[in-house]
XYZ file of C-alpha atoms in Angstrom:
772
model
C -106.480 103.990 -36.266
C -104.333 104.328 -39.276
C -105.628 104.588 -42.814
C -103.868 102.767 -45.575
C -104.288 101.262 -48.966
C -103.585 97.668 -48.159
C -100.915 95.558 -49.700
C -102.460 94.915 -53.098
C -100.551 97.692 -54.811
C -96.927 96.873 -54.093
C -94.598 97.341 -56.969
C -91.512 95.433 -57.940
C -88.988 96.067 -60.685
C -90.473 97.139 -64.014
C -88.955 97.375 -67.489
C -86.876 100.505 -67.966
C -88.656 103.430 -69.631
C -87.820 107.039 -70.241
C -88.447 109.545 -67.471
C -90.512 111.744 -69.765
C -93.062 108.978 -70.140
C -93.884 109.156 -66.483
C -95.114 112.672 -66.290
C -92.221 113.964 -64.220
C -92.833 117.216 -62.415
C -91.513 120.505 -63.751
C -88.407 120.286 -61.580
C -85.283 119.421 -63.554
C -81.865 118.067 -62.770
C -78.887 119.531 -64.610
C -75.730 117.500 -64.263
C -72.258 117.489 -65.710
C -72.977 114.017 -67.077
C -76.187 112.481 -68.509
C -78.821 111.457 -66.024
C -79.500 107.738 -66.522
C -82.826 106.320 -67.609
C -85.311 106.110 -64.758
C -87.354 103.048 -63.843
C -90.894 103.884 -62.570
C -92.572 101.679 -61.040
C -127.099 87.010 -24.868
C -129.488 84.631 -24.524
C -126.521 82.376 -24.988
C -124.918 83.699 -21.817
C -128.095 82.995 -19.855
C -128.221 79.421 -21.126
C -124.665 78.574 -20.180
C -124.942 80.500 -16.934
C -127.838 78.316 -15.864
C -125.855 75.151 -16.571
C -122.714 76.478 -14.912
C -124.665 77.675 -11.884
C -125.939 74.136 -11.331
C -122.411 72.814 -11.667
C -120.969 75.355 -9.238
C -123.754 74.687 -6.776
C -122.916 71.005 -6.834
C -119.157 71.465 -6.705
C -118.735 74.272 -4.214
C -117.651 76.809 -6.266
C -95.570 93.745 -45.389
C -93.201 93.026 -46.614
C -91.211 95.636 -48.381
C -90.867 93.922 -51.731
C -89.598 97.029 -53.458
C -86.934 97.913 -51.022
C -84.027 96.505 -52.931
C -81.122 95.981 -50.555
C -81.019 99.296 -51.706
C -78.633 100.280 -54.301
C -75.590 98.177 -54.464
C -72.553 100.382 -54.910
C -72.615 102.042 -58.279
C -76.231 101.082 -58.949
C -77.905 103.586 -61.211
C -81.482 103.120 -60.016
C -83.296 101.759 -56.991
C -87.062 101.343 -57.080
C -88.980 102.842 -54.182
C -92.511 101.580 -53.613
C -95.024 104.325 -52.964
C -98.704 103.841 -53.675
C -100.912 106.554 -55.140
C -102.295 107.831 -51.879
C -98.875 107.822 -50.249
C -97.603 109.950 -53.074
C -100.464 112.413 -52.634
C -100.812 112.669 -48.892
C -98.323 110.384 -47.230
C -98.608 106.906 -45.918
C -102.050 107.452 -44.455
C -103.760 106.591 -47.689
C -107.441 106.852 -48.391
C -108.105 103.375 -49.695
C -108.551 101.760 -52.055
C -105.491 103.316 -53.613
C -105.106 103.172 -57.363
C -101.762 102.015 -58.742
C -99.420 104.880 -59.468
C -95.898 105.219 -60.738
C -93.492 104.554 -57.901
C -90.497 106.803 -57.505
C -86.877 105.842 -58.064
C -83.572 107.001 -56.716
C -81.495 107.819 -59.797
C -77.935 108.928 -60.130
C -77.369 112.620 -60.743
C -73.566 112.832 -60.681
C -70.513 111.116 -59.235
C -68.715 112.462 -56.177
C -66.906 115.721 -56.833
C -69.130 116.791 -59.700
C -71.713 119.567 -59.730
C -75.437 119.549 -60.456
C -78.398 121.844 -59.899
C -82.024 121.541 -58.787
C -84.622 124.023 -59.986
C -86.654 123.620 -56.792
C -86.228 122.207 -53.304
C -85.912 118.413 -53.449
C -84.650 115.503 -51.405
C -81.134 114.412 -52.377
C -78.804 111.732 -51.035
C -75.029 111.237 -51.184
C -73.201 107.955 -50.665
C -73.294 104.410 -51.976
C -74.652 100.972 -51.213
C -76.646 101.075 -47.980
C -74.907 104.214 -46.661
C -76.444 107.563 -47.516
C -76.546 111.117 -46.229
C -79.959 112.651 -46.944
C -80.941 116.329 -47.137
C -83.363 118.751 -48.725
C -81.678 121.063 -51.203
C -82.084 123.260 -54.299
C -79.919 125.386 -56.571
C -76.321 124.619 -57.510
C -74.770 121.772 -55.521
C -71.416 120.029 -55.342
C -71.592 116.293 -54.712
C -69.141 116.066 -51.815
C -68.734 115.750 -48.046
C -68.903 119.498 -47.535
C -72.405 119.671 -49.045
C -73.521 116.478 -47.317
C -71.804 116.454 -43.919
C -71.997 113.123 -42.158
C -70.136 109.837 -41.911
C -67.350 109.408 -44.458
C -67.958 106.334 -46.568
C -65.235 104.451 -48.368
C -65.405 103.621 -52.047
C -66.937 105.424 -55.025
C -69.876 107.608 -54.119
C -72.545 109.508 -56.022
C -75.474 111.845 -55.600
C -78.989 110.632 -56.298
C -82.330 112.366 -56.656
C -85.857 111.102 -57.057
C -87.506 110.634 -60.408
C -90.199 111.601 -60.979
C -89.146 114.452 -58.767
C -91.287 114.586 -55.634
C -92.464 117.806 -54.023
C -94.997 116.233 -51.641
C -95.010 112.694 -50.363
C -93.163 109.996 -48.457
C -90.243 108.555 -50.447
C -88.444 105.605 -48.926
C -84.916 106.180 -47.679
C -84.049 102.818 -46.160
C -85.195 99.249 -45.734
C -85.508 97.760 -42.273
C -82.074 97.329 -40.692
C -80.279 99.855 -42.931
C -78.786 103.168 -41.810
C -79.079 106.655 -43.281
C -77.966 110.117 -42.193
C -80.132 113.247 -42.106
C -78.270 116.547 -42.431
C -81.232 118.444 -41.007
C -84.214 117.400 -38.829
C -86.829 115.583 -40.894
C -90.064 113.727 -40.169
C -89.397 110.017 -40.498
C -91.932 107.210 -40.373
C -91.129 103.547 -39.847
C -93.472 100.715 -40.741
C -95.632 99.728 -43.703
C -99.066 100.818 -44.893
C -101.110 101.259 -42.723
C -98.942 100.649 -39.638
C -96.480 103.461 -38.933
C -94.670 105.177 -36.092
C -93.224 108.655 -36.502
C -90.249 110.601 -35.145
C -88.498 113.822 -36.097
C -84.810 112.969 -36.410
C -81.456 114.165 -37.632
C -78.017 112.603 -37.735
C -77.415 108.913 -38.402
C -80.571 106.834 -38.096
C -80.928 103.053 -37.992
C -84.165 101.964 -39.622
C -85.302 99.429 -37.032
C -87.645 98.839 -34.134
C -85.028 99.820 -31.574
C -85.092 103.344 -33.000
C -88.846 103.673 -33.540
C -90.637 100.826 -31.651
C -92.319 98.121 -33.693
C -95.695 99.049 -35.251
C -96.209 95.639 -36.879
C -94.332 92.674 -35.395
C -93.393 89.987 -37.879
C -93.665 92.179 -40.990
C -90.749 93.666 -42.937
C -90.810 97.455 -42.622
C -89.140 100.521 -44.170
C -88.309 104.145 -43.413
C -89.858 107.021 -45.336
C -89.331 110.783 -44.954
C -91.750 113.639 -45.488
C -91.279 116.041 -48.377
C -93.651 118.977 -48.514
C -94.155 122.653 -47.760
C -96.847 121.891 -45.185
C -96.775 119.383 -42.336
C -98.161 115.921 -43.129
C -101.420 114.721 -41.699
C -100.650 113.541 -38.187
C -100.796 109.873 -37.347
C -103.804 108.909 -35.267
C -103.240 108.343 -31.585
C -101.340 105.099 -31.076
C -103.699 103.851 -28.374
C -106.930 103.566 -30.298
C -107.809 100.063 -29.180
C -109.132 99.836 -25.648
C -108.278 96.919 -23.412
C -111.831 95.626 -23.728
C -111.775 95.799 -27.514
C -108.290 94.289 -27.644
C -109.562 91.333 -25.640
C -112.592 91.003 -27.937
C -110.364 91.115 -31.019
C -108.098 88.508 -29.463
C -111.115 86.258 -28.887
C -112.314 86.708 -32.468
C -109.058 86.629 -34.413
C -106.689 84.497 -32.316
C -106.793 81.425 -30.139
C -106.914 83.582 -27.034
C -105.505 86.592 -25.265
C -102.317 86.801 -23.292
C -100.892 89.880 -21.646
C -98.259 90.473 -24.311
C -100.803 90.298 -27.122
C -103.242 92.641 -25.383
C -100.501 95.196 -24.750
C -99.425 95.055 -28.389
C -102.990 95.355 -29.688
C -103.591 98.466 -27.609
C -100.780 100.311 -29.379
C -102.600 100.292 -32.724
C -105.973 100.149 -34.372
C -107.820 96.913 -34.951
C -107.407 97.439 -38.707
C -103.659 97.861 -38.368
C -103.352 94.673 -36.351
C -105.470 92.704 -38.828
C -103.452 94.051 -41.754
C -100.177 93.097 -40.090
C -101.446 89.597 -39.383
C -102.450 89.114 -43.006
C -98.989 90.187 -44.184
C -97.151 88.109 -41.597
C -95.024 85.235 -42.895
C -96.561 81.777 -42.502
C -94.900 80.514 -39.353
C -97.383 77.719 -38.620
C -97.175 74.490 -40.613
C -98.071 70.864 -40.160
C -94.803 68.937 -40.279
C -95.085 66.004 -37.864
C -95.760 62.415 -38.837
C -94.392 60.218 -41.564
C -94.493 60.295 -45.341
C -95.926 58.583 -48.402
C -94.451 55.082 -48.056
C -97.942 53.869 -47.134
C -98.920 54.343 -50.795
C -95.798 52.998 -52.494
C -95.510 49.332 -53.400
C -97.942 48.241 -50.718
C -97.986 44.460 -50.231
C -101.072 42.438 -49.556
C -100.056 42.193 -45.917
C -101.121 45.163 -43.773
C -98.557 47.970 -43.821
C -97.992 47.992 -40.058
C -97.189 44.271 -40.087
C -94.234 44.908 -42.384
C -90.691 45.751 -41.453
C -89.379 48.380 -41.029
C -92.698 50.051 -40.317
C -94.251 47.790 -37.717
C -94.259 48.921 -34.124
C -96.517 50.352 -31.461
C -96.720 53.766 -33.155
C -97.020 52.666 -36.784
C -100.701 53.491 -37.240
C -100.349 56.732 -35.286
C -97.385 58.093 -37.242
C -98.248 56.847 -40.758
C -102.035 56.807 -40.922
C -103.665 58.918 -38.197
C -104.251 62.617 -37.613
C -102.521 62.576 -34.231
C -99.258 64.122 -35.519
C -101.348 66.990 -36.945
C -102.943 67.428 -33.560
C -99.513 67.931 -31.970
C -98.628 70.620 -34.502
C -102.036 72.279 -34.291
C -101.996 72.773 -30.530
C -98.329 73.764 -30.372
C -98.781 76.381 -33.093
C -102.101 77.725 -31.830
C -100.627 78.199 -28.362
C -97.332 79.840 -29.324
C -96.981 80.907 -32.970
C -97.468 84.546 -33.944
C -99.562 84.090 -37.116
C -102.709 83.726 -35.050
C -105.237 85.112 -37.528
C -104.127 82.777 -40.307
C -104.428 79.804 -37.971
C -107.821 80.915 -36.667
C -109.248 81.396 -40.171
C -107.837 78.031 -41.276
C -109.546 76.425 -38.274
C -112.829 78.043 -39.304
C -112.387 76.869 -42.899
C -111.654 73.341 -41.665
C -115.122 73.386 -40.100
C -116.732 74.437 -43.393
C -114.859 72.354 -46.007
C -114.630 69.346 -43.724
C -112.648 66.170 -44.067
C -112.319 63.778 -41.136
C -109.672 61.278 -40.088
C -112.534 59.080 -38.926
C -113.116 58.121 -42.548
C -109.829 58.942 -44.295
C -106.277 58.058 -43.424
C -102.735 58.759 -44.474
C -100.938 61.236 -42.227
C -99.062 62.845 -45.097
C -102.318 63.440 -47.002
C -104.102 64.910 -44.006
C -101.065 67.111 -43.427
C -101.189 68.390 -47.004
C -104.901 69.213 -46.837
C -104.616 71.260 -43.669
C -101.462 73.035 -44.830
C -103.507 73.977 -47.898
C -106.133 75.582 -45.648
C -103.396 77.600 -43.935
C -102.074 78.692 -47.320
C -105.539 79.691 -48.578
C -106.767 81.537 -45.470
C -106.452 84.963 -47.129
C -106.689 83.813 -50.749
C -109.815 83.611 -52.910
C -112.727 81.342 -52.063
C -112.996 80.173 -55.664
C -109.357 79.072 -55.558
C -110.008 77.368 -52.236
C -112.964 75.445 -53.684
C -110.794 74.399 -56.605
C -108.076 73.068 -54.292
C -110.702 71.293 -52.190
C -112.267 69.748 -55.299
C -108.877 68.488 -56.489
C -107.707 67.234 -53.117
C -107.223 63.443 -53.091
C -108.181 63.511 -49.407
C -111.526 65.105 -50.225
C -111.724 62.743 -53.180
C -111.520 59.805 -50.803
C -113.671 61.308 -48.071
C -116.640 62.108 -50.331
C -116.148 59.464 -53.032
C -115.008 61.931 -55.670
C -111.764 60.272 -56.741
C -112.105 57.832 -59.685
C -115.709 58.957 -60.182
C -116.797 57.382 -63.465
C -119.203 58.770 -66.044
C -121.073 55.468 -66.248
C -122.256 55.680 -62.639
C -121.186 58.961 -61.016
C -121.184 59.119 -57.242
C -123.232 62.098 -56.012
C -121.664 62.466 -52.578
C -119.142 65.223 -53.294
C -121.326 67.335 -55.624
C -124.154 67.222 -53.095
C -121.950 68.440 -50.225
C -120.229 70.959 -52.503
C -123.614 72.556 -53.083
C -125.128 72.026 -49.654
C -122.191 72.720 -47.319
C -119.244 74.237 -49.167
C -120.869 76.833 -51.432
C -124.537 77.854 -51.505
C -126.680 75.946 -49.001
C -130.105 74.478 -49.542
C -132.388 77.557 -49.443
C -132.333 80.681 -51.578
C -131.009 83.635 -49.576
C -131.164 87.383 -49.732
C -127.852 89.216 -49.523
C -128.391 89.634 -45.775
C -128.707 85.879 -45.266
C -132.471 85.869 -44.758
C -134.717 83.467 -46.656
C -136.155 84.779 -49.883
C -139.940 85.188 -49.473
C -139.524 84.109 -45.851
C -139.708 80.438 -46.821
C -137.150 77.896 -47.963
C -137.058 77.951 -51.746
C -134.677 75.119 -52.713
C -131.493 76.201 -54.421
C -131.221 72.890 -56.245
C -132.924 69.509 -56.656
C -131.762 65.940 -57.197
C -131.483 66.477 -60.929
C -129.137 69.419 -60.279
C -126.956 67.229 -58.084
C -126.911 64.644 -60.860
C -125.734 67.211 -63.404
C -122.903 68.305 -61.098
C -121.967 64.683 -60.462
C -121.513 64.112 -64.204
C -119.595 67.378 -64.538
C -117.142 66.314 -61.846
C -116.331 62.859 -63.194
C -112.940 61.898 -64.549
C -110.466 62.686 -61.760
C -107.950 60.265 -60.307
C -105.105 60.323 -57.800
C -101.957 62.290 -58.624
C -99.041 60.203 -59.839
C -96.781 58.756 -57.181
C -98.533 55.732 -55.758
C -97.994 52.082 -56.616
C -99.325 48.665 -55.648
C -98.156 45.143 -56.393
C -101.573 44.209 -57.820
C -101.816 47.308 -60.046
C -104.165 50.285 -60.010
C -107.936 50.105 -60.201
C -110.199 51.075 -61.957
C -108.372 50.522 -65.209
C -106.726 53.650 -66.533
C -106.532 55.409 -63.157
C -103.606 56.063 -60.840
C -102.917 54.119 -57.673
C -103.744 55.680 -54.343
C -101.526 58.702 -53.660
C -102.547 61.498 -51.345
C -100.129 64.380 -52.050
C -100.845 67.127 -54.583
C -103.909 67.677 -56.760
C -105.911 64.985 -58.492
C -105.334 64.710 -62.245
C -107.843 64.211 -65.085
C -108.439 60.885 -66.752
C -110.386 61.481 -69.974
C -111.865 57.997 -70.364
C -113.861 58.407 -67.141
C -115.106 61.953 -67.768
C -118.669 62.534 -68.955
C -118.979 64.212 -72.358
C -122.634 65.160 -72.588
C -124.011 68.691 -72.287
C -124.924 69.520 -68.685
C -126.946 72.398 -67.252
C -125.577 73.877 -64.044
C -126.804 76.624 -61.748
C -126.555 80.368 -62.437
C -127.410 79.829 -66.100
C -124.113 78.061 -66.790
C -124.196 75.392 -69.489
C -121.441 72.826 -69.750
C -120.904 71.963 -73.439
C -120.427 68.383 -74.565
C -116.965 69.029 -75.983
C -114.926 69.708 -72.878
C -112.243 68.199 -70.647
C -112.479 67.489 -66.914
C -110.459 70.631 -66.053
C -112.727 72.752 -68.254
C -115.779 71.223 -66.600
C -114.387 72.028 -63.141
C -113.905 75.666 -64.125
C -117.536 75.833 -65.279
C -118.662 74.279 -62.006
C -116.734 76.941 -60.107
C -118.137 79.654 -62.384
C -121.668 78.540 -61.572
C -121.077 78.525 -57.833
C -119.257 81.838 -57.673
C -122.005 83.469 -59.760
C -124.747 82.193 -57.469
C -126.213 84.928 -55.225
C -126.178 82.582 -52.212
C -122.452 82.047 -51.927
C -121.584 85.426 -50.382
C -124.157 85.406 -47.550
C -123.857 81.637 -47.033
C -120.075 81.594 -46.546
C -119.900 85.067 -44.999
C -122.410 84.213 -42.288
C -120.535 81.054 -41.343
C -117.260 82.963 -41.012
C -119.027 85.450 -38.724
C -120.372 82.559 -36.656
C -116.983 80.910 -36.290
C -115.093 84.112 -35.502
C -117.459 86.585 -33.852
C -121.069 85.749 -33.007
C -123.599 82.971 -33.551
C -126.476 85.308 -34.469
C -125.198 88.167 -36.626
C -127.823 90.700 -37.614
C -128.977 90.690 -41.246
C -127.224 94.035 -41.757
C -123.933 92.563 -40.529
C -124.259 89.569 -42.854
C -125.076 91.870 -45.766
C -121.989 94.009 -45.198
C -119.787 90.914 -45.103
C -121.480 89.519 -48.222
C -120.899 92.808 -50.021
C -117.184 92.604 -49.202
C -117.120 89.013 -50.493
C -118.804 90.049 -53.744
C -116.655 93.135 -54.219
C -113.431 91.381 -53.234
C -112.611 94.557 -51.345
C -113.242 95.912 -47.885
C -112.426 99.432 -46.708
C -112.396 100.003 -42.965
C -114.659 102.987 -42.316
C -112.723 104.133 -39.263
C -109.283 104.240 -40.859
C -109.643 103.959 -44.620
C -107.482 100.814 -44.641
C -108.195 98.651 -47.669
C -108.214 94.865 -47.829
C -108.522 92.571 -50.823
C -107.731 92.431 -54.507
C -111.083 93.510 -55.929
C -111.881 89.979 -57.155
C -115.086 88.348 -55.937
C -114.479 85.808 -53.196
C -111.388 87.475 -51.743
C -111.021 85.995 -48.263
C -108.749 88.763 -46.963
C -111.510 91.277 -47.713
C -114.171 88.990 -46.269
C -112.297 88.236 -43.051
C -111.492 91.928 -42.574
C -115.176 92.745 -43.055
C -116.081 90.161 -40.432
C -113.588 91.397 -37.847
C -113.763 95.159 -38.423
C -117.530 95.515 -38.743
C -119.179 97.909 -36.300
C -121.005 94.991 -34.670
C -117.761 93.091 -34.127
C -116.076 96.150 -32.652
C -119.026 97.419 -30.593
C -117.946 98.213 -27.055
C -121.144 96.752 -25.638
C -122.699 94.106 -27.920
C -126.453 93.578 -27.970
C -128.218 90.931 -25.874
C -128.220 88.340 -28.686
C -124.537 88.777 -29.507
C -121.811 86.314 -28.683
C -121.072 82.631 -28.977
C -120.196 79.738 -26.746
C -116.497 79.048 -27.103
C -115.700 75.823 -28.877
C -113.950 73.376 -26.529
C -110.826 73.698 -28.701
C -110.852 77.486 -28.245
C -111.431 77.097 -24.515
C -108.560 74.667 -24.047
C -106.080 76.789 -25.973
C -107.394 80.087 -24.610
C -106.665 79.145 -21.002
C -103.193 77.903 -21.935
C -102.376 81.104 -23.794
C -103.741 83.322 -21.038
C -101.805 81.572 -18.294
C -98.514 81.434 -20.210
C -98.895 77.724 -20.815
C -97.415 75.267 -23.233
C -98.645 72.076 -24.836
C -97.588 69.409 -27.277
C -101.264 68.558 -27.800
C -100.918 64.950 -26.653
C -103.471 65.318 -23.850
C -105.911 67.392 -25.919
C -106.948 64.712 -28.410
C -107.756 61.253 -27.113
C -108.296 62.605 -23.617
C -109.809 66.074 -23.489
C -110.844 66.182 -27.137
C -112.932 63.049 -26.682
C -114.320 64.304 -23.363
C -115.435 67.552 -25.020
C -116.672 65.826 -28.203
C -114.330 67.976 -30.301
C -111.326 65.824 -31.077
C -109.540 67.974 -33.655
C -109.375 66.524 -37.204
C -111.892 63.791 -36.285
C -115.315 65.358 -36.781
C -118.119 62.783 -36.789
C -119.291 63.737 -40.287
C -118.932 66.218 -43.131
C -121.412 68.367 -41.188
C -118.619 69.214 -38.707
C -118.829 68.706 -34.957
C -122.063 70.728 -34.869
C -124.507 72.420 -37.201
C -124.318 76.191 -37.820
C -128.105 76.244 -37.350
C -128.272 74.289 -34.089
C -131.144 75.915 -32.128
C -130.820 77.355 -28.642
C -133.682 75.793 -26.714
C -136.416 78.178 -25.627
C -135.333 80.965 -27.997
C -135.418 81.812 -31.689
C -131.606 81.939 -31.736
C -129.043 79.486 -33.004
C -126.090 78.382 -30.897
C -123.843 76.089 -32.964
C -121.383 75.085 -30.245
C -124.282 74.099 -27.981
C -124.675 71.137 -30.319
C -121.879 69.466 -28.337
C -122.594 71.124 -24.973
C -124.603 69.795 -22.058
C -124.396 69.502 -18.275
C -121.583 66.980 -18.508
C -119.478 69.140 -20.780
C -120.125 72.150 -18.515
C -118.659 70.098 -15.669
C -115.758 69.047 -17.849
C -114.890 72.656 -18.639
C -114.351 73.104 -14.910
C -112.552 69.782 -14.664
C -110.157 70.955 -17.379
C -109.277 73.980 -15.239
C -108.751 71.681 -12.263
C -106.484 69.523 -14.427
C -104.324 72.511 -15.375
C -104.358 74.447 -12.120
C -104.540 71.816 -9.371
C -103.240 68.640 -10.988
C -100.384 70.408 -12.762
C -101.484 69.354 -16.235
C -99.581 66.588 -18.016
C -95.897 65.766 -18.013
C -94.142 65.032 -21.315
C -94.845 61.581 -22.739
C -91.809 59.629 -23.848
C -93.514 58.412 -27.027
C -94.408 61.891 -28.306
C -91.708 63.546 -30.463
C -90.336 66.716 -28.856
C -92.734 66.258 -25.965
C -93.292 69.170 -23.580
C -96.530 68.071 -21.934
C -99.428 70.396 -21.190
C -98.968 72.857 -18.340
C -99.566 76.461 -17.338
C -96.945 78.781 -15.847
C -98.316 80.902 -13.008
C -95.026 82.511 -11.957
C -95.865 85.931 -13.421
C -99.142 86.057 -11.472
C -97.712 84.756 -8.201
C -95.773 88.017 -7.999
C -99.101 89.797 -7.361
C -100.538 87.216 -4.975
C -99.852 89.364 -1.923
C -102.249 91.994 -3.273
C -105.477 90.057 -3.802
C -107.476 92.898 -5.454
C -104.623 93.559 -7.869
C -104.345 89.846 -8.683
C -108.063 89.382 -9.285
C -108.285 92.498 -11.448
C -105.223 91.445 -13.435
C -106.618 88.037 -14.328
C -110.078 89.484 -15.002
C -108.658 92.067 -17.404
C -106.686 89.334 -19.140
C -109.637 86.954 -19.506
C -112.500 89.444 -19.835
C -110.924 92.753 -20.841
C -112.277 94.535 -17.764
C -112.680 94.031 -14.007
C -115.394 91.723 -12.742
C -118.770 93.226 -11.842
C -118.768 94.392 -8.226
C -120.754 91.514 -6.732
C -118.805 88.827 -8.576
C -115.521 90.552 -7.769
C -116.367 90.495 -4.070
C -117.108 86.768 -4.159
C -113.909 85.951 -6.036
C -111.892 88.148 -3.691
C -113.323 86.358 -0.671
C -112.333 83.000 -2.141
C -108.835 84.233 -2.967
C -108.333 85.826 0.461
C -109.181 82.515 2.117
C -105.657 81.428 1.265
C -103.106 82.864 3.707
C -99.857 81.848 5.301
C -101.975 80.341 8.070
C -104.056 78.130 5.758
C -101.125 77.007 3.584
C -97.801 78.274 4.825
C -95.722 77.122 1.865
C -98.055 77.535 -1.077
C -100.674 80.197 -0.313
C -99.566 82.555 -3.074
C -99.976 79.857 -5.751
C -103.313 78.850 -4.220
C -104.534 82.398 -4.614
C -103.606 82.477 -8.285
C -105.157 79.057 -8.888
C -108.390 80.117 -7.215
C -108.690 83.404 -9.103
C -107.907 81.767 -12.439
C -110.330 78.892 -11.824
C -113.248 81.138 -10.930
C -112.671 83.686 -13.708
C -111.851 81.290 -16.563
C -114.650 78.984 -15.431
C -117.252 81.749 -15.341
C -119.961 82.222 -17.999
C -118.405 85.624 -18.687
C -115.380 83.826 -20.117
C -117.027 80.705 -21.508
C -119.297 82.850 -23.686
C -117.284 84.955 -26.127
C -118.868 88.418 -26.470
């Protein structure tokens, strides 16, 4: 596992200052011309097993922002990002790293001129993206004889580092660039904290073909070691076991596949999480139509008007179905899995539902906002939620008037989105052991007044005008805007000792509301515990909740195993909180305790099987069909309380089991029926009415290759789904079922039958259905 300082301290270009201001080392550069200025810079398992057993019995079985396309020809200075710990000890920083002056490549002399170094330093000769690099000291001539390597055309120069570096990892190339090493040097490729290392000489291309890729999807760089002693070695590349890789995939993605598990095993869990957080946003909601539904709407229903009327008008202009297509496509195939998984968890906390709101473009904007805010700050998320016209419609917040404020949104803001109903200790337990209310009806009333005076953003229109008077017409894109005449102007007393003065605007009042919520001691354990429940386990221990809450409050999390740092140091940082959830010792325990784990949501089950079996989907079958069957039709939760309560009790125990709120004997059967649908019925073919339709199907070809070796096949699918082989007794039973298929029982299709049988029994087992 690789230590690192996180991505908070990445430096860009800074105003030019004199080298002497930066505390340059005692080394000096003497040149024939002036040196330019330098820029520095399971009870749960038992419960589901009992249900499934009955069913089976009845059925028969980082970007490198500072890497300037490095020095255009003739450039005098190129900033090189290097955080404080990298400068001290190399890229394996002990986090959190404090900001430090980055180093710069600065011109010493032009080609053909002489210069001298008082001590051994790294020097480069060339121009643009072509450089020959070496360690040198003493009197030097800036020419091909001193720097043997490829001959570059055009004006060339020699450059040195300023401040001069005697120990550290200066950058020599951005990803994709080439450089030449005159002598063997230790080179690392990656970004903090994900690096691979080689000792190289000659011309080197800074890319994954040369080094292998330590962090897919993230822009990387090459750095070289300067020092009199060897650098600290990188940790072993294979620090994540198969079992832990599968557990991390369950917790931080929509399911494991063989490629993902192999990639995870080449790095630490912290490295993988860091890379995911720095990965570009590849998943977006784009399907469906635009805002015409809110522009010049006639009295006649929109879908009765040309050119909009047609069989798919409501679906494409008003419903959440286009989002469902994008959601399932992206969750099955896109690489930014952690962002998507966190956004899905947030959508189950700050809930809106297409059952009670409409406007495809507005729904699309809200859920793209959740993707954007997945690793942002929870305060900023609450602000965006509070200003969302979709939330404004859903909880009667838009056009809320001071004369008679609606209490729906402020009540749910307190109860569900921020602090909960009972006072909590930092570990999530009840203060005094009993429920002491965090607020009362009068508190809700005060918040309702504070949140008055917001209307739709500009953009909508209607032939009969906008109502109430002085507000904007319905428009569902962007943030709501203040309307002063509807905002309350009396002093209000909020929680956490915050007083809202009489002389204030609606935006000022919203900031005070957010201040009061973020200052409340409940918010960290209340939100932290729910993120643990959605990602890792339904019943986290108090110590686990407290550690996550501490990361939320600090806005910073440092992985104990690697030193990798996450977060900005501002309370509510979701990157720090999510890292604390996923990298906690209880999340990464090889063998979780008996109360650990969670029943997979139906959505996670449906996508997980598709991902594991190399499937594809356009989502069309997973909404009105399987989503309704499983009582988890994405984007259509039955209420603001989500599809289930986070405190839903597990009968006969003192545990909670949220997803059991929508689970029963019928849904246990349907989980098996879903596998039958994919494996035996062939899934769904593309529907002509769905844009870019691909249907919903698995691809078993890769597994059929192993069908002739039944033990190998069974173990392969078990390791994929469970992270380890089946227990001996279960393995024997599955093997017997698989071996029943031979050329004699099905001469043309026995290999596929074997794969179908193994996949059905393993993915249908309680060991898979309960995430542990």
